[in-house]
Coordinates of C-alpha atoms and ligand atoms in Angstrom, one line a residue:
Chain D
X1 CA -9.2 -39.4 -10.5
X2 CA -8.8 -38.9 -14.3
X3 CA -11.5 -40.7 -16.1
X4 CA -10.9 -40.1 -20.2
X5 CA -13.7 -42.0 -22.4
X6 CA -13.5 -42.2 -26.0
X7 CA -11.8 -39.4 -26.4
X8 CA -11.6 -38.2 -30.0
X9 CA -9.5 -35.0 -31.4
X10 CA -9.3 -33.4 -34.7
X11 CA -7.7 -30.4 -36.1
X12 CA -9.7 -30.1 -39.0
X13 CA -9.5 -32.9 -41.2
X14 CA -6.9 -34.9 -39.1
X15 CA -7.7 -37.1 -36.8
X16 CA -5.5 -37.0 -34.5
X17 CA -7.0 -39.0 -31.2
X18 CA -9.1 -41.9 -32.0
X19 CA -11.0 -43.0 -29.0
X20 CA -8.9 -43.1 -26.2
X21 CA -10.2 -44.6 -23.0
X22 CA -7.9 -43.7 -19.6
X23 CA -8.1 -43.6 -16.1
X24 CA -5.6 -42.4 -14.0
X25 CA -6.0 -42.8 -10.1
X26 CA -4.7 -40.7 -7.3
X27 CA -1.3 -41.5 -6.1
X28 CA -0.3 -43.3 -9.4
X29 CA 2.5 -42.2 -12.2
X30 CA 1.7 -42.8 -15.6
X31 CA 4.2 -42.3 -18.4
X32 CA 3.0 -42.1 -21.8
X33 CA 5.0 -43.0 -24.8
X34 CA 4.3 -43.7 -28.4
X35 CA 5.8 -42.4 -31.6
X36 CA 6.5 -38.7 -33.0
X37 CA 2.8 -37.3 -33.8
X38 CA 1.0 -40.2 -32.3
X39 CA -0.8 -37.5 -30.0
X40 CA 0.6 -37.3 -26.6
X41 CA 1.0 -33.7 -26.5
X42 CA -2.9 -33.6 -27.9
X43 CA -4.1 -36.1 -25.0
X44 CA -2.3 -33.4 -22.3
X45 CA -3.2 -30.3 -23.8
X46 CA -6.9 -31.9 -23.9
X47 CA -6.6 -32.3 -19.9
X48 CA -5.5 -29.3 -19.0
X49 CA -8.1 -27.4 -21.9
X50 CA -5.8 -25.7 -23.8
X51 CA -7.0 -27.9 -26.7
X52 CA -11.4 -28.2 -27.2
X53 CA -12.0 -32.0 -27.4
X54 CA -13.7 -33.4 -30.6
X55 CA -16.3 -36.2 -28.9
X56 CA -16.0 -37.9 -25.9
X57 CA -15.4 -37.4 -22.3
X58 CA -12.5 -35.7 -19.4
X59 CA -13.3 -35.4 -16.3
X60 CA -10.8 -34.7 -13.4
X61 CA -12.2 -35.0 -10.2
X62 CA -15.5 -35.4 -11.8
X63 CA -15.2 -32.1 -12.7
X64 CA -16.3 -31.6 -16.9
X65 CA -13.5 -30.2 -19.0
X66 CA -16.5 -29.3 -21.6
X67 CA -18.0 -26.8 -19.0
X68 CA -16.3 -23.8 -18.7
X69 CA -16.6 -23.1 -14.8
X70 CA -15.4 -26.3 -14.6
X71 CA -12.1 -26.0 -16.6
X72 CA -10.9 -23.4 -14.1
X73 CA -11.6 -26.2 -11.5
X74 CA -9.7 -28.5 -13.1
X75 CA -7.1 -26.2 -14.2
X76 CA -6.7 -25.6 -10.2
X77 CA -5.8 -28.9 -10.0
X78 CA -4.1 -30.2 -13.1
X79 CA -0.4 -28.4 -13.1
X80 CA 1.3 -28.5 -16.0
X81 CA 5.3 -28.5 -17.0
X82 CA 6.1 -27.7 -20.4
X83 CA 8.6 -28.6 -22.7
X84 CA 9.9 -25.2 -23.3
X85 CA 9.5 -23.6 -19.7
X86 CA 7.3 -21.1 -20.8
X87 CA 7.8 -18.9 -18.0
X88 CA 6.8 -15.4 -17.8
X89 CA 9.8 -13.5 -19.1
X90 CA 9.4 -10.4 -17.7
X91 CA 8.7 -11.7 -13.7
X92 CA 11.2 -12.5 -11.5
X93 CA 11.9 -16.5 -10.5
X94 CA 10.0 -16.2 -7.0
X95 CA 6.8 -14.1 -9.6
X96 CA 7.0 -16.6 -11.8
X97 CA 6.4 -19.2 -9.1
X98 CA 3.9 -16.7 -6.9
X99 CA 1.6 -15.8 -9.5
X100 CA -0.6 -18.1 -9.8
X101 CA -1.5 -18.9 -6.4
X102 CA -2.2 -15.0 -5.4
X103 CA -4.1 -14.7 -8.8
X104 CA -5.8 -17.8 -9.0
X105 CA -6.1 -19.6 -6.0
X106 CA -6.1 -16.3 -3.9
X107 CA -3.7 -17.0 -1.1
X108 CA -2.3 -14.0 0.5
X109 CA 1.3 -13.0 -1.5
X110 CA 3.5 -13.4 1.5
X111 CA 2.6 -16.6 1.9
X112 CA 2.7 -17.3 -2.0
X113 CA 6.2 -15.5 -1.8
X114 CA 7.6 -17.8 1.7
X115 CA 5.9 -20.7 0.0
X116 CA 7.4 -20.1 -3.1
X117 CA 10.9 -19.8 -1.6
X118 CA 10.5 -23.1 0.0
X119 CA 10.0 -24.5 -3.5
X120 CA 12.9 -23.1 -4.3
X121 CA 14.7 -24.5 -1.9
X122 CA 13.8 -27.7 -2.9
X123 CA 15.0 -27.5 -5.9
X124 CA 18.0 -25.9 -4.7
X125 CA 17.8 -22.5 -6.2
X126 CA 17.0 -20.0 -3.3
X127 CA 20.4 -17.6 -4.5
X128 CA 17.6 -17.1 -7.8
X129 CA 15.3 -16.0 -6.5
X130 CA 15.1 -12.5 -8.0
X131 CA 16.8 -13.3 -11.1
X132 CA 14.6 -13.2 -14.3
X133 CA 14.3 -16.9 -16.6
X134 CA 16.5 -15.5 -19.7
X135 CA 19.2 -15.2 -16.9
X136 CA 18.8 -19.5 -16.4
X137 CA 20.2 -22.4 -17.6
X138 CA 17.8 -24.8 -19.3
X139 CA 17.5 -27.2 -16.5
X140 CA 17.5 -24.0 -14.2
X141 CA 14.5 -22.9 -16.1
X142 CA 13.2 -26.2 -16.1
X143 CA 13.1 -26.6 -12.1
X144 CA 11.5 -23.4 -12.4
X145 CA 8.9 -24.5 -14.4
X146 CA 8.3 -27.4 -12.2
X147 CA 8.3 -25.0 -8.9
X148 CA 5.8 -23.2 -11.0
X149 CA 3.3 -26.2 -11.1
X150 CA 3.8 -27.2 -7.6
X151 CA 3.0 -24.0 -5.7
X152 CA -0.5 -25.0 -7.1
X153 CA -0.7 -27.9 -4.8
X154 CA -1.5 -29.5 -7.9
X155 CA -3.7 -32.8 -7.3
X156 CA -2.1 -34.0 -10.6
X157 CA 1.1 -32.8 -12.3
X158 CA 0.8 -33.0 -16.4
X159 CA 4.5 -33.4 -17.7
X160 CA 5.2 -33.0 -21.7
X161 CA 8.5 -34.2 -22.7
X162 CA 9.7 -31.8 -20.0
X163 CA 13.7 -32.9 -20.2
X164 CA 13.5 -32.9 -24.4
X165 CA 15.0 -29.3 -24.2
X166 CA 17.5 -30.1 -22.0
X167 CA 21.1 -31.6 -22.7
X168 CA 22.0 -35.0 -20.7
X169 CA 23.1 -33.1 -17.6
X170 CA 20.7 -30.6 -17.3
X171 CA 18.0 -33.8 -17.8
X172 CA 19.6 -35.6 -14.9
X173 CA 19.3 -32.7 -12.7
X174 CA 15.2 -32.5 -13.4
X175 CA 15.0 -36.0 -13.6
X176 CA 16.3 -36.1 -9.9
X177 CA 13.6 -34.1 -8.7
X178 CA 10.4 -35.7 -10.8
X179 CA 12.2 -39.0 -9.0
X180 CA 11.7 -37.6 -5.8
X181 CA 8.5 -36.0 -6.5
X182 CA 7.0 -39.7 -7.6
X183 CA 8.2 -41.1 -4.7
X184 CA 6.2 -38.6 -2.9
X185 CA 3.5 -40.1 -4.1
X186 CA 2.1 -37.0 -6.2
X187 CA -0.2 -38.4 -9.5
X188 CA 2.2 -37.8 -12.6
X189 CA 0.8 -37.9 -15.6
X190 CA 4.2 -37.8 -18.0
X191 CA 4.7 -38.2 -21.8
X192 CA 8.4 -38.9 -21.8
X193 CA 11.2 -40.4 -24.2
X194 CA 13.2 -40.9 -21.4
X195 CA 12.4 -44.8 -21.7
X196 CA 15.1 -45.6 -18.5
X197 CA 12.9 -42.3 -16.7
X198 CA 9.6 -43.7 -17.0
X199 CA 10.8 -47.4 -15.9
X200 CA 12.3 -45.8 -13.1
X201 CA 9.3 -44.2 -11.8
X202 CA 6.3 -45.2 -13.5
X203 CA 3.2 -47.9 -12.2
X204 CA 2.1 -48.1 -15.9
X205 CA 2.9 -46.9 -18.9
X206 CA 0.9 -46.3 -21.7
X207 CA 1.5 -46.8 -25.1
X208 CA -0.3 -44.6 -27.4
X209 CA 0.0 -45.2 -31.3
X210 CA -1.4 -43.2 -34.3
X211 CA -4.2 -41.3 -31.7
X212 CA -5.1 -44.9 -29.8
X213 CA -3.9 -46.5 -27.2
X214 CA -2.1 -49.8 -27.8
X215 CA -1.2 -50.7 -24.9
X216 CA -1.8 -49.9 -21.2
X217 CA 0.2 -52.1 -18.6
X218 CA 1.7 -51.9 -15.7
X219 CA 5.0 -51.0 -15.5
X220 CA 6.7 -54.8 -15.2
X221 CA 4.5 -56.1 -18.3
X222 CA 4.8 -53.4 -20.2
X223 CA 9.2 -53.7 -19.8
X224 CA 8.7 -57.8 -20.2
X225 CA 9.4 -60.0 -23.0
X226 CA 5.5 -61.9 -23.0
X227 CA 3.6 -58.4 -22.0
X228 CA 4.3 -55.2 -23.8
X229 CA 7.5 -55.9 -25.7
X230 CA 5.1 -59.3 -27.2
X231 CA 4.3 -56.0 -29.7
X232 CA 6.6 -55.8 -32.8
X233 CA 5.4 -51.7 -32.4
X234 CA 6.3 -51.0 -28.9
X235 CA 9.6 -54.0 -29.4
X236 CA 10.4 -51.3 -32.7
X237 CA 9.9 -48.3 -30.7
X238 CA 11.7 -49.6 -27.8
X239 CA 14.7 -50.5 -29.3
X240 CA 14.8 -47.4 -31.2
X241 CA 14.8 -45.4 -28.4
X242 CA 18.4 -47.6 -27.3
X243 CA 16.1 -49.9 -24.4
X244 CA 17.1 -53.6 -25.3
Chain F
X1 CA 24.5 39.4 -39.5
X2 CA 23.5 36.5 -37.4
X3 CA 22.9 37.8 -34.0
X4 CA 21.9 35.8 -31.3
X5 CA 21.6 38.2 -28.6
X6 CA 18.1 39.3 -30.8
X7 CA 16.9 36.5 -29.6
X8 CA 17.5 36.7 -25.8
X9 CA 14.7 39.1 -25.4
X10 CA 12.1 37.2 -27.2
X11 CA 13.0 34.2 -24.5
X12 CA 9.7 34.5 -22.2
X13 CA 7.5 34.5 -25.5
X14 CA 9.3 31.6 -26.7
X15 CA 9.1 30.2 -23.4
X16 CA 5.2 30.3 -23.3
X17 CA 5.2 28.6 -26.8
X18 CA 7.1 25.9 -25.3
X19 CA 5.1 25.2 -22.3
X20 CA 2.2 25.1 -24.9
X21 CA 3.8 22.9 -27.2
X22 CA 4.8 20.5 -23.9
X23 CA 0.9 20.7 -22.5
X24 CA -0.6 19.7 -26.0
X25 CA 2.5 16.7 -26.3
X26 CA 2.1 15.1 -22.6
X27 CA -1.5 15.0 -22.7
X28 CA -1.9 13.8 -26.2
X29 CA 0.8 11.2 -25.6
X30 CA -1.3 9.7 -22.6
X31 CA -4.9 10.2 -24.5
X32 CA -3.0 8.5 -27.5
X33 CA -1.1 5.8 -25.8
X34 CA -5.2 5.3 -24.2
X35 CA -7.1 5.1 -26.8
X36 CA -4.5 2.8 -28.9
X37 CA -4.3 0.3 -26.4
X38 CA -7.9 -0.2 -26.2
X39 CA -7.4 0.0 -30.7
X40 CA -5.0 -2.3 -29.8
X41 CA -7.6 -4.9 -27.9
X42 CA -10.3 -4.6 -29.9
X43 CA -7.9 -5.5 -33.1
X44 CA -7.3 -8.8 -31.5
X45 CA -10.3 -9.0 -30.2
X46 CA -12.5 -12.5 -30.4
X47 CA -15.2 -10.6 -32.1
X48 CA -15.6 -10.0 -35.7
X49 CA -17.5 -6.8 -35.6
X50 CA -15.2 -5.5 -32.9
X51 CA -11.0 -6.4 -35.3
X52 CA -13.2 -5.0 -38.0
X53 CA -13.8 -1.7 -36.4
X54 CA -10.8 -1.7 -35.1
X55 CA -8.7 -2.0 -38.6
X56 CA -10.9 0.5 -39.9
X57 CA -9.9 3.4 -37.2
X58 CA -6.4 2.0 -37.9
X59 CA -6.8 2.5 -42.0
X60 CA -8.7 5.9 -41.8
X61 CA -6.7 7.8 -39.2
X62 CA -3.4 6.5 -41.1
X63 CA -4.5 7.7 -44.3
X64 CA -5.6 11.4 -43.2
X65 CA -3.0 14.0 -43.4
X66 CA -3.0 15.6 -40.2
X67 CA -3.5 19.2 -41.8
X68 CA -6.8 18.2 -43.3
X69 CA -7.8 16.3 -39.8
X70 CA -7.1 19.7 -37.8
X71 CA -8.5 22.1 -40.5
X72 CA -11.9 19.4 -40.0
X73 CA -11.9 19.4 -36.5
X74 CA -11.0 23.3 -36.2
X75 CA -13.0 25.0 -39.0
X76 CA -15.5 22.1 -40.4
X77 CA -16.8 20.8 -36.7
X78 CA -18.6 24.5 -35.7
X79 CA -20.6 24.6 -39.2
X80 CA -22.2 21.7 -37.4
X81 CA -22.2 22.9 -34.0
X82 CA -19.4 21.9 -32.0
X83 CA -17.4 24.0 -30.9
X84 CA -13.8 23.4 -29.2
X85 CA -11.1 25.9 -28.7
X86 CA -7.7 25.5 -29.9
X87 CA -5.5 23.7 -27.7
X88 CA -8.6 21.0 -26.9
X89 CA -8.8 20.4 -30.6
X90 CA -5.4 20.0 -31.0
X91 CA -5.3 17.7 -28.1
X92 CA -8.3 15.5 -28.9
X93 CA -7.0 15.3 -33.0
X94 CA -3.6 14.5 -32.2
X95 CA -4.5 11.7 -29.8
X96 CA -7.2 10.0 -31.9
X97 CA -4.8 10.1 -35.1
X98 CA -1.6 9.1 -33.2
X99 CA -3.5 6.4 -31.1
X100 CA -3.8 4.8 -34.8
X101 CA -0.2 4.1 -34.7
X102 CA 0.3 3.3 -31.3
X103 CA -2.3 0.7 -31.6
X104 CA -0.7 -1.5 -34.7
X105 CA 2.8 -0.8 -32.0
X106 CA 1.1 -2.1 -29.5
X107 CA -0.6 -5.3 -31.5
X108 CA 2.3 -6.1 -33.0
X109 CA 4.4 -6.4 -29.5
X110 CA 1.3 -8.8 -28.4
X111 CA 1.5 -10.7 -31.4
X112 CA 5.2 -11.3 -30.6
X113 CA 4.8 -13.0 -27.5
X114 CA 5.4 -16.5 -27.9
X115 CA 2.3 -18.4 -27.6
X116 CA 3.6 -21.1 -25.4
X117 CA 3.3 -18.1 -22.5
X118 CA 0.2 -17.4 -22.8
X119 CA -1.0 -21.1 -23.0
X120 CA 0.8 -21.7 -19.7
X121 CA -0.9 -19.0 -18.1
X122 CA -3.8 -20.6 -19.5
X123 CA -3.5 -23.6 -18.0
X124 CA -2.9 -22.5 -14.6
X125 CA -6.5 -21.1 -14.5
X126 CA -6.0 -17.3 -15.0
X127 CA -9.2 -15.6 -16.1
X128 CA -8.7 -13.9 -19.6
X129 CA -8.5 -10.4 -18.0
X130 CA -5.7 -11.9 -15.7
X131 CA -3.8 -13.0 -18.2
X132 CA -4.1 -9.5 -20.2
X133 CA -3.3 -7.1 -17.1
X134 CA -0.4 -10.1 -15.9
X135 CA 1.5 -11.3 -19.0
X136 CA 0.4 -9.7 -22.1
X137 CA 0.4 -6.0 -21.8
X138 CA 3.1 -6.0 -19.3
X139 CA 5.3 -8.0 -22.0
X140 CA 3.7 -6.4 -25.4
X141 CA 4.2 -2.8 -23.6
X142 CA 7.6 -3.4 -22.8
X143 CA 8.8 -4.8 -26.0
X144 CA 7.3 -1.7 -28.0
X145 CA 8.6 1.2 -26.0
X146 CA 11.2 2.1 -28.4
X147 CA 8.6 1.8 -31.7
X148 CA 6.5 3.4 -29.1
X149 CA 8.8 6.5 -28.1
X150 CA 9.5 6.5 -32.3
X151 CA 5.7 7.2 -32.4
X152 CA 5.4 9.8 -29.6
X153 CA 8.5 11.7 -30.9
X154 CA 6.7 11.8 -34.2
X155 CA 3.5 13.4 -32.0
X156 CA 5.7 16.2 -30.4
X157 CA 6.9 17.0 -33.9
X158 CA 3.4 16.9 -35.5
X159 CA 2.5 19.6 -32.7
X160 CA 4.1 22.1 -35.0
X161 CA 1.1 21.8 -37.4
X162 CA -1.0 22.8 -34.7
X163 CA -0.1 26.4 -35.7
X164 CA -2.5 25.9 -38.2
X165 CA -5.2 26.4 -35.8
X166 CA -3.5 29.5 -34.5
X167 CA -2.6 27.8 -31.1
X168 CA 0.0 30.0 -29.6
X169 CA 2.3 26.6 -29.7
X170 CA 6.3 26.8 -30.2
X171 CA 6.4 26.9 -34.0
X172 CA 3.6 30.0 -33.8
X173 CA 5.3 32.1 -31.1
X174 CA 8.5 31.6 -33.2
X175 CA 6.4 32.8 -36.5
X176 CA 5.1 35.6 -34.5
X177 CA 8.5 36.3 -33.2
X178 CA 10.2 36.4 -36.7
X179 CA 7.7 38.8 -38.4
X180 CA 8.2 41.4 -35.7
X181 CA 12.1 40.9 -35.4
X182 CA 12.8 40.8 -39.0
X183 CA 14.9 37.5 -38.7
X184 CA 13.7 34.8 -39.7
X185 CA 17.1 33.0 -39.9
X186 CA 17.9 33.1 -36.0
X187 CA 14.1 32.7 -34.8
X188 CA 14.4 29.2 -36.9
X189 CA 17.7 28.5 -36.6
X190 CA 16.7 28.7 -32.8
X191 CA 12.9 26.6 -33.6
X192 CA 15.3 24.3 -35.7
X193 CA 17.7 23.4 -32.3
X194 CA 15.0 23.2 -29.7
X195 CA 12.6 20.7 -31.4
X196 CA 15.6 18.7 -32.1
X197 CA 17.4 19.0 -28.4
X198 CA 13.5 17.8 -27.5
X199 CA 13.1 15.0 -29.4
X200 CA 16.8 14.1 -28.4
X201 CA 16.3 14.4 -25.0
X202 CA 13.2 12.1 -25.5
X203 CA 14.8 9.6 -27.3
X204 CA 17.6 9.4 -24.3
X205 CA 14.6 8.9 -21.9
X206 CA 13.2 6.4 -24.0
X207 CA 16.2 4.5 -24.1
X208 CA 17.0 4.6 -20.9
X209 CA 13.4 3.1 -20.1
X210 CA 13.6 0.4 -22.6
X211 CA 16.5 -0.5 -21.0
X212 CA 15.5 -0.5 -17.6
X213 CA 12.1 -2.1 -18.3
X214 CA 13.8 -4.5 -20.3
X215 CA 16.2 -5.6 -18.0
X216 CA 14.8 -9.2 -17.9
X217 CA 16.0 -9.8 -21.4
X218 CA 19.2 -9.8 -20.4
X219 CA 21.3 -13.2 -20.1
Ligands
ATP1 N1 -2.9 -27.1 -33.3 C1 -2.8 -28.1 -34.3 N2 -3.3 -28.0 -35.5 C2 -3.1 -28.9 -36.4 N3 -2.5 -30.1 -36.2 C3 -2.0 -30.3 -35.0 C4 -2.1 -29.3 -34.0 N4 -1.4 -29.8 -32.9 C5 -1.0 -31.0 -33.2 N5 -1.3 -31.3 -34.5 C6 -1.0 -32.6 -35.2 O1 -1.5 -33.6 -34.4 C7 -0.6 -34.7 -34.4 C8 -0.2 -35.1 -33.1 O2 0.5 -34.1 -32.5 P1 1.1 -34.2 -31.0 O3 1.9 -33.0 -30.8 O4 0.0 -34.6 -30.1 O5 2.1 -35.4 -31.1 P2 3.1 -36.0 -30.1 O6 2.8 -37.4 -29.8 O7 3.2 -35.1 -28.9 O8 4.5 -35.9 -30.9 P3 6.0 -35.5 -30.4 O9 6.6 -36.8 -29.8 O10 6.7 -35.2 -31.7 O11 5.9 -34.4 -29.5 C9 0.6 -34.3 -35.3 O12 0.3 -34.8 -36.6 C10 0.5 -32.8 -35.3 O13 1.0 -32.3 -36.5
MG2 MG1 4.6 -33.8 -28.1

């Protein structure tokens, strides 16, 4: 479980979340939306600690994200996908994917490297195996990427705007597999602007504006007429992202 | 007048010059390429104390001539009671001064990494040294081989001022050479070709290197 309480973040002067409150339980798939800036990449980056939080509380698993020997816990467990792949440039697909589980969780590298080529399989990639990422297409890069996060055995997968990169084909090919993934019943935590995405797969969705959360409903009220859309804000942002 | 066969007996002492030259090059390339990648650390390091030490090694060994650092080392060090023969002093000087420059190579090829890397190695728990030894240096040190092999070139060449410190290196063998043959214009015509065919032949190495380590740039 992923219990957020009053969460505040500032960089510097700016105030960028203001008190969020979140709980996120095992099995469930969140999709966060809100506006350009409104802090959505802030609230992931605070779960997984890349970012220090201002006040307030994370904990994943009950484990602290203030306490360092704790954040490596959490980070064992929290995988992330990124917007811009971010692999490691200079390892080869099944390295990029291995990595972490010989280095961090400690698992022996053959079975990183078989594991790793099931995941690749999966995603229907096996023949790239021991090509390097500049040698990808975007939404090759990005099934990489999500490969990545799943060797971890993540309890929770942290997804920022992972198809924004991507043109509409390349989306549709990782969209496919997130699908699949939620129907696996793996905890997805995804900031998304693919509004047809997140009603696809989500059991709430969460509305974040200007650093606080507006709304947090499951999916059906949140996509009806008297629940979530009741909001001129999330009606305004709704429509503007083309969902009648 | 020019006569090249004059110079086919004076091989073998030319020879040793060269073997001199290459021990004093290959071993201050690796002390160098050492100590600037530790330079290299502690410029980015966390700590203050630590990227201020670091810039100053950087500003002071840039802004020596080489000469005066040798002459220090070679003639100013035993008035104070340490005493190291030639071809150490030339080997110690040359790496501390060139490790100056390999360090702002190296810095600047960890500066280039995009940051989104190293924050996804980050998140998936790798302990700082990990993520140096993993992603980092393996990336920074592969960008920067060809500033790097720039930088060493530039070493092999300064070895020539070693002669200064009367180390029977390539540049003093040829000296040597020319006062007792009389012809100056061959002995450096020949000095003239070999550094050059050196430094070319390194240059093709290097290239061939960046190329191979680089080989996951390619689309
Ligand atoms: N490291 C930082 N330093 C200063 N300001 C930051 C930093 N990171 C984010 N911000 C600011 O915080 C605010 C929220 O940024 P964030 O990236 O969380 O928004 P977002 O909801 O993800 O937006 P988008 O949909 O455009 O990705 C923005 O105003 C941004 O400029
Ligand atoms: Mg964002």
């Amino acid at each position: 479980m992923i219990e957020i309480h009053d969460l505040h973040k500032d960089f510097g002067d700016l105030k960028v979340l203001k008190g969020v409150d979140l709980k996120i339980k095992p099995g469930e798939v969140v999709s966060i939306l809100g506006g350009s800036g409104s802090g959505k990449s802030t609230l992931i980056r605070c779960i997984n600690g890349l970012e220090k939080i201002t006040s307030g509380s994370i904990f994943v698993d009950d484990f602290d994200v203030r306490n360092k020997k704790d954040l490596m816990e959490i980070r064992k467990r929290c995988s992330t996908v990124f917007q811009q792949f971010d692999l490691y440039p200079h390892l080869s697909v099944l390295d990029n994917i291995a990595l972490a589980p010989i280095n961090v969780l400690k698992q022996n590298k053959k079975d990183a490297k078989i594991k790793a080529m099931e995941l690749l399989r999966s995603v229907e990639l096996e023949e790239k195996a021991s090509v390097y990422p500049a040698q990808l297409s975007g939404g090759q890069k990005q099934r990489i990427g999500i490969c990545r996060a799943l060797a971890m055995e993540p309890n929770y997968l942290l997804l920022d705007e992972v198809t924004s990169s991507l043109d509409p084909e390349m989306t549709a090919e990782v969209l496919v597999i997130l699908k699949k993934l939620a129907k696996e019943g793996i905890t997805m935590i995804s900031v998304t602007h693919e509004i047809g995405f997140a009603q696809e797969i989500s059991d709430r969705i969460v509305f974040l504006d200007e650093g606080k959360i507006l709304q947090n409903l499951s999916k059906d009220e949140f996509f009806s007429d008297e629940g979530g859309k009741s909001d001129p804000r999330i009606a305004k942002f709704l429509s503007k992202m083309g969902n009648q | 007048m020019l006569d090249p066969a004059v110079m086919m007996e004076y091989m073998p002492a030319f020879w040793d010059g060269f073997i001199v030259t290459a021990e004093v090059s290959i071993l201050s390339i690796i002390g160098s390429f050492i100590i600037g990648l530790l330079i290299a650390l502690l410029r980015i390091s966390e700590n203050k104390v630590c990227r201020f030490a670091a810039l100053f090694y950087v500003d002071i060994f840039r802004n020596i001539p080489f000469l005066v650092l040798i002459f220090f080392a070679y003639y100013g060090l035993p008035e104070v009671g340490i005493y190291i023969d030639a071809f150490w002093t030339g080997c110690f000087t040359l790496s501390i001064a060139v490790a100056a420059y390999v360090a702002e190579t190296i810095r600047a090829g960890i500066q280039n990494i995009d940051k989104g890397i190293i924050e996804a190695a980050k998140s998936f728990g790798f302990k700082r040294v990990q993520i140096y030894t993993k992603i980092i240096l393996p990336i920074a040190i592969t960008s920067s081989i060809r500033p790097l092999g720039s930088v060493f070139i530039n070493l092999i060449l300064t070895t020539s001022i070693l002669s200064a410190i009367t180390l029977g290196e390539l540049t003093s063998a040829s000296k040597i050479i020319a006062s007792t043959t009389f012809r100056p214009f061959e002995v450096y015509m020949f000095l003239v070709i070999f550094y050059g065919v050196l430094t070319f032949a390194l240059s093709a190495v290097i290239a061939g290197w960046h190329k191979y380590l680089n080989r996951y740039n390619e689309a």
